Amino acid sequence: MGRLLALSDIHGCYDQFDAILLESNYNPDCDQLVLLGDYIDRGPRVRDVLQRVVQLKKDGAICLPGNHEDMCINALSPRNQLDGYLDMQLWVQNGGWSTLDAFEGYMYELDRYVAWFKTLPLYHETDHYIFTHAHMAPNTPVSEQTRDDLLWGRHELPVGVDKVNVHGHTPVDGVILVHDQLYVDTGCVFRGKLSMVELPKDGDIERMKVWDVY
């Protein structure tokens, strides 16, 4: 197996997504790519991003859901009429309108993606890293974290589980390690910069490589 790569929070920014895969010379035959969620909402090419992500998963990438996929699931799979209204309102207010626009006339296709979102694992763990969409709650094994923790959490304390928590969710100016949390969401849909990291398989995070595209 070749390199261990990760990126997060594409948010419909297909051009940057395509560019960073090219820039990093990503090869699905030997590289392990981990995508940390938030593929949808806010950006201009949500449908194209989802098509590419699904294909990447077929080629061996690991795909996690983000809180925006969670909002989409709740809005389009309501438990009851009141919850459905409130969940739809929350989703649209947080950028869901761009996803609905992208699938106008193709809602049956979006429904299939929603079903696909539901199949995605909430985390991926290796010997030295735990990949999640959001910040893990501190001092709690990942297997005991709640769905809300892993998709919505924002915790500034060290994770404290002897592994680096690689996550997106909170936009930062550049990829940064704080305690044992590696922030990789550089706010592409807000600032135009998408980042990808190559993580040393021995856990020596100081040898990490970063690609940025605009």
CSV table of C-alpha atoms in Angstrom, one decimal:
chain,number,residue,atom,x,y,z
A,1,MET,CA,0.0,0.0,0.0
A,2,GLY,CA,1.2,3.5,-0.9
A,3,ARG,CA,0.4,6.7,0.8
A,4,LEU,CA,-2.3,7.6,3.4
A,5,LEU,CA,-4.2,10.7,2.3
A,6,ALA,CA,-7.0,12.6,3.8
A,7,LEU,CA,-9.2,15.7,3.0
A,8,SER,CA,-12.5,17.1,4.2
A,9,ASP,CA,-15.3,19.5,3.6
A,10,ILE,CA,-15.4,19.7,-0.2
A,11,HIS,CA,-18.9,21.3,-0.1
A,12,GLY,CA,-19.6,21.1,-3.8
A,13,CYS,CA,-16.3,22.7,-4.8
A,14,TYR,CA,-15.7,20.2,-7.6
A,15,ASP,CA,-12.9,22.2,-9.4
A,16,GLN,CA,-10.7,22.2,-6.4
A,17,PHE,CA,-11.5,18.6,-5.6
A,18,ASP,CA,-10.5,17.5,-9.0
A,19,ALA,CA,-7.4,19.7,-9.0
A,20,ILE,CA,-6.1,18.4,-5.7
A,21,LEU,CA,-6.4,14.8,-6.7
A,22,LEU,CA,-4.3,15.6,-9.8
A,23,GLU,CA,-1.8,17.8,-7.8
A,24,SER,CA,-1.2,15.0,-5.4
A,25,ASN,CA,-0.9,12.3,-8.1
A,26,TYR,CA,-3.5,10.2,-6.3
A,27,ASN,CA,-3.5,6.6,-7.5
A,28,PRO,CA,-6.3,4.5,-6.2
A,29,ASP,CA,-4.4,1.3,-7.0
A,30,CYS,CA,-1.8,2.0,-4.3
A,31,ASP,CA,-2.9,5.0,-2.2
A,32,GLN,CA,-5.5,5.0,0.7
A,33,LEU,CA,-7.7,8.0,0.5
A,34,VAL,CA,-9.9,9.0,3.4
A,35,LEU,CA,-12.6,11.5,2.8
A,36,LEU,CA,-14.0,13.1,6.0
A,37,GLY,CA,-17.4,14.2,4.9
A,38,ASP,CA,-19.4,17.3,4.0
A,39,TYR,CA,-19.4,16.7,0.3
A,40,ILE,CA,-22.7,18.6,-0.2
A,41,ASP,CA,-24.2,22.0,0.4
A,42,ARG,CA,-23.1,25.6,-0.2
A,43,GLY,CA,-20.9,25.0,-3.2
A,44,PRO,CA,-21.7,25.1,-6.9
A,45,ARG,CA,-21.2,21.5,-8.1
A,46,VAL,CA,-22.7,19.2,-5.5
A,47,ARG,CA,-23.9,16.7,-7.9
A,48,ASP,CA,-20.5,16.3,-9.6
A,49,VAL,CA,-18.8,16.0,-6.3
A,50,LEU,CA,-21.1,13.2,-5.2
A,51,GLN,CA,-20.7,11.3,-8.4
A,52,ARG,CA,-16.9,11.5,-8.0
A,53,VAL,CA,-17.0,10.5,-4.3
A,54,VAL,CA,-19.1,7.5,-5.0
A,55,GLN,CA,-16.7,6.4,-7.8
A,56,LEU,CA,-13.7,7.0,-5.5
A,57,LYS,CA,-15.3,4.7,-2.8
A,58,LYS,CA,-15.8,2.0,-5.5
A,59,ASP,CA,-12.1,2.4,-6.2
A,60,GLY,CA,-11.1,1.9,-2.6
A,61,ALA,CA,-11.4,5.3,-0.9
A,62,ILE,CA,-12.9,5.4,2.7
A,63,CYS,CA,-15.8,7.8,2.9
A,64,LEU,CA,-17.2,9.2,6.1
A,65,PRO,CA,-20.3,11.3,6.5
A,66,GLY,CA,-20.3,14.9,7.8
A,67,ASN,CA,-22.8,16.9,9.6
A,68,HIS,CA,-24.2,18.2,6.3
A,69,GLU,CA,-24.9,14.7,5.2
A,70,ASP,CA,-26.6,14.2,8.6
A,71,MET,CA,-28.8,17.3,8.1
A,72,CYS,CA,-29.7,16.1,4.6
A,73,ILE,CA,-30.7,12.6,5.9
A,74,ASN,CA,-32.8,14.2,8.6
A,75,ALA,CA,-34.5,16.6,6.2
A,76,LEU,CA,-35.3,14.0,3.6
A,77,SER,CA,-36.1,11.1,5.9
A,78,PRO,CA,-38.2,12.8,8.5
A,79,ARG,CA,-39.5,10.9,11.5
A,80,ASN,CA,-42.7,12.9,11.5
A,81,GLN,CA,-44.1,16.0,9.9
A,82,LEU,CA,-43.0,18.5,12.5
A,83,ASP,CA,-39.5,17.1,12.7
A,84,GLY,CA,-39.3,17.1,8.9
A,85,TYR,CA,-40.3,20.7,8.7
A,86,LEU,CA,-37.7,21.8,11.4
A,87,ASP,CA,-35.0,19.6,9.9
A,88,MET,CA,-35.6,20.9,6.4
A,89,GLN,CA,-35.5,24.5,7.7
A,90,LEU,CA,-32.2,23.8,9.5
A,91,TRP,CA,-30.6,22.2,6.5
A,92,VAL,CA,-31.6,24.9,4.0
A,93,GLN,CA,-30.4,27.6,6.4
A,94,ASN,CA,-27.0,25.9,6.5
A,95,GLY,CA,-26.5,25.6,2.7
A,96,GLY,CA,-28.9,22.8,1.8
A,97,TRP,CA,-30.4,25.0,-0.9
A,98,SER,CA,-27.5,24.4,-3.2
A,99,THR,CA,-27.9,20.7,-2.9
A,100,LEU,CA,-31.6,21.0,-3.7
A,101,ASP,CA,-30.9,23.2,-6.6
A,102,ALA,CA,-28.3,20.7,-7.9
A,103,PHE,CA,-30.8,18.0,-7.9
A,104,GLU,CA,-33.8,19.9,-9.2
A,105,GLY,CA,-35.7,17.5,-11.4
A,106,TYR,CA,-33.5,14.6,-10.1
A,107,MET,CA,-34.8,14.2,-6.6
A,108,TYR,CA,-35.0,10.4,-7.1
A,109,GLU,CA,-31.2,10.6,-7.6
A,110,LEU,CA,-30.7,12.6,-4.4
A,111,ASP,CA,-32.8,10.0,-2.5
A,112,ARG,CA,-30.3,7.3,-3.6
A,113,TYR,CA,-27.5,9.4,-2.3
A,114,VAL,CA,-29.3,9.8,1.0
A,115,ALA,CA,-29.6,6.0,1.3
A,116,TRP,CA,-25.9,5.8,0.5
A,117,PHE,CA,-25.0,8.4,3.2
A,118,LYS,CA,-26.7,6.1,5.7
A,119,THR,CA,-24.3,3.3,4.9
A,120,LEU,CA,-21.1,5.3,5.6
A,121,PRO,CA,-19.1,4.6,8.8
A,122,LEU,CA,-18.7,7.3,11.3
A,123,TYR,CA,-15.0,6.9,11.8
A,124,HIS,CA,-11.9,5.1,10.4
A,125,GLU,CA,-9.0,4.0,12.7
A,126,THR,CA,-5.4,3.0,12.0
A,127,ASP,CA,-2.5,2.3,14.2
A,128,HIS,CA,-1.7,6.0,14.7
A,129,TYR,CA,-4.7,7.9,13.5
A,130,ILE,CA,-8.5,8.2,14.1
A,131,PHE,CA,-10.3,9.8,11.2
A,132,THR,CA,-13.6,11.5,11.9
A,133,HIS,CA,-15.6,14.4,10.5
A,134,ALA,CA,-15.8,16.5,13.7
A,135,HIS,CA,-13.7,16.7,16.8
A,136,MET,CA,-13.8,13.7,19.1
A,137,ALA,CA,-14.9,14.2,22.6
A,138,PRO,CA,-11.9,14.0,25.0
A,139,ASN,CA,-10.8,10.9,26.9
A,140,THR,CA,-13.4,8.7,25.3
A,141,PRO,CA,-12.6,5.7,23.0
A,142,VAL,CA,-13.9,6.4,19.5
A,143,SER,CA,-16.2,3.3,19.7
A,144,GLU,CA,-18.0,4.9,22.6
A,145,GLN,CA,-18.5,8.3,21.0
A,146,THR,CA,-22.0,9.4,20.0
A,147,ARG,CA,-23.1,10.2,16.5
A,148,ASP,CA,-23.4,13.8,17.5
A,149,ASP,CA,-19.9,13.8,18.8
A,150,LEU,CA,-18.4,12.4,15.6
A,151,LEU,CA,-20.4,14.6,13.2
A,152,TRP,CA,-21.0,17.8,15.2
A,153,GLY,CA,-18.4,18.0,18.0
A,154,ARG,CA,-16.2,20.9,18.6
A,155,HIS,CA,-13.8,20.3,21.5
A,156,GLU,CA,-10.6,22.2,22.1
A,157,LEU,CA,-9.2,19.8,24.7
A,158,PRO,CA,-6.7,17.0,23.8
A,159,VAL,CA,-8.5,13.8,22.6
A,160,GLY,CA,-6.3,11.8,24.9
A,161,VAL,CA,-6.4,8.4,23.3
A,162,ASP,CA,-2.8,8.1,22.1
A,163,LYS,CA,-3.6,8.7,18.5
A,164,VAL,CA,-4.0,11.7,16.3
A,165,ASN,CA,-7.6,12.7,15.6
A,166,VAL,CA,-7.7,13.8,11.9
A,167,HIS,CA,-10.8,15.8,11.3
A,168,GLY,CA,-12.5,18.6,9.4
A,169,HIS,CA,-15.7,20.4,10.4
A,170,THR,CA,-14.0,23.6,11.8
A,171,PRO,CA,-12.5,25.8,9.1
A,172,VAL,CA,-8.9,26.9,9.7
A,173,ASP,CA,-6.6,29.1,7.6
A,174,GLY,CA,-4.2,26.2,7.1
A,175,VAL,CA,-3.8,22.6,8.2
A,176,ILE,CA,-2.7,22.7,11.8
A,177,LEU,CA,-2.0,20.3,14.6
A,178,VAL,CA,-3.4,21.4,18.0
A,179,HIS,CA,-2.5,18.9,20.8
A,180,ASP,CA,-3.5,15.6,19.2
A,181,GLN,CA,-6.1,17.0,16.8
A,182,LEU,CA,-5.2,17.6,13.2
A,183,TYR,CA,-7.5,20.2,11.5
A,184,VAL,CA,-7.7,19.7,7.8
A,185,ASP,CA,-10.7,21.8,6.7
A,186,THR,CA,-9.3,25.0,5.2
A,187,GLY,CA,-12.7,26.4,4.3
A,188,CYS,CA,-12.8,25.8,0.6
A,189,VAL,CA,-16.3,26.9,0.1
A,190,PHE,CA,-15.6,30.2,2.0
A,191,ARG,CA,-12.0,31.0,1.0
A,192,GLY,CA,-11.4,28.9,-2.1
A,193,LYS,CA,-8.6,26.7,-0.6
A,194,LEU,CA,-8.9,23.0,-0.4
A,195,SER,CA,-6.2,21.0,1.4
A,196,MET,CA,-5.1,17.4,1.4
A,197,VAL,CA,-2.6,15.8,3.8
A,198,GLU,CA,-0.3,12.8,3.4
A,199,LEU,CA,0.1,11.2,6.8
A,200,PRO,CA,3.3,9.2,7.7
A,201,LYS,CA,2.2,5.7,8.4
A,202,ASP,CA,4.5,5.5,11.4
A,203,GLY,CA,2.7,8.3,13.1
A,204,ASP,CA,5.5,10.8,12.9
A,205,ILE,CA,3.2,13.8,12.2
A,206,GLU,CA,6.1,16.2,11.7
A,207,ARG,CA,6.8,14.5,8.4
A,208,MET,CA,3.3,15.2,7.2
A,209,LYS,CA,2.9,16.6,3.6
A,210,VAL,CA,0.2,19.1,2.7
A,211,TRP,CA,-1.2,20.1,-0.7
A,212,ASP,CA,-3.3,23.3,-1.1
A,213,VAL,CA,-5.2,24.2,-4.2
A,214,TYR,CA,-7.3,27.3,-5.0
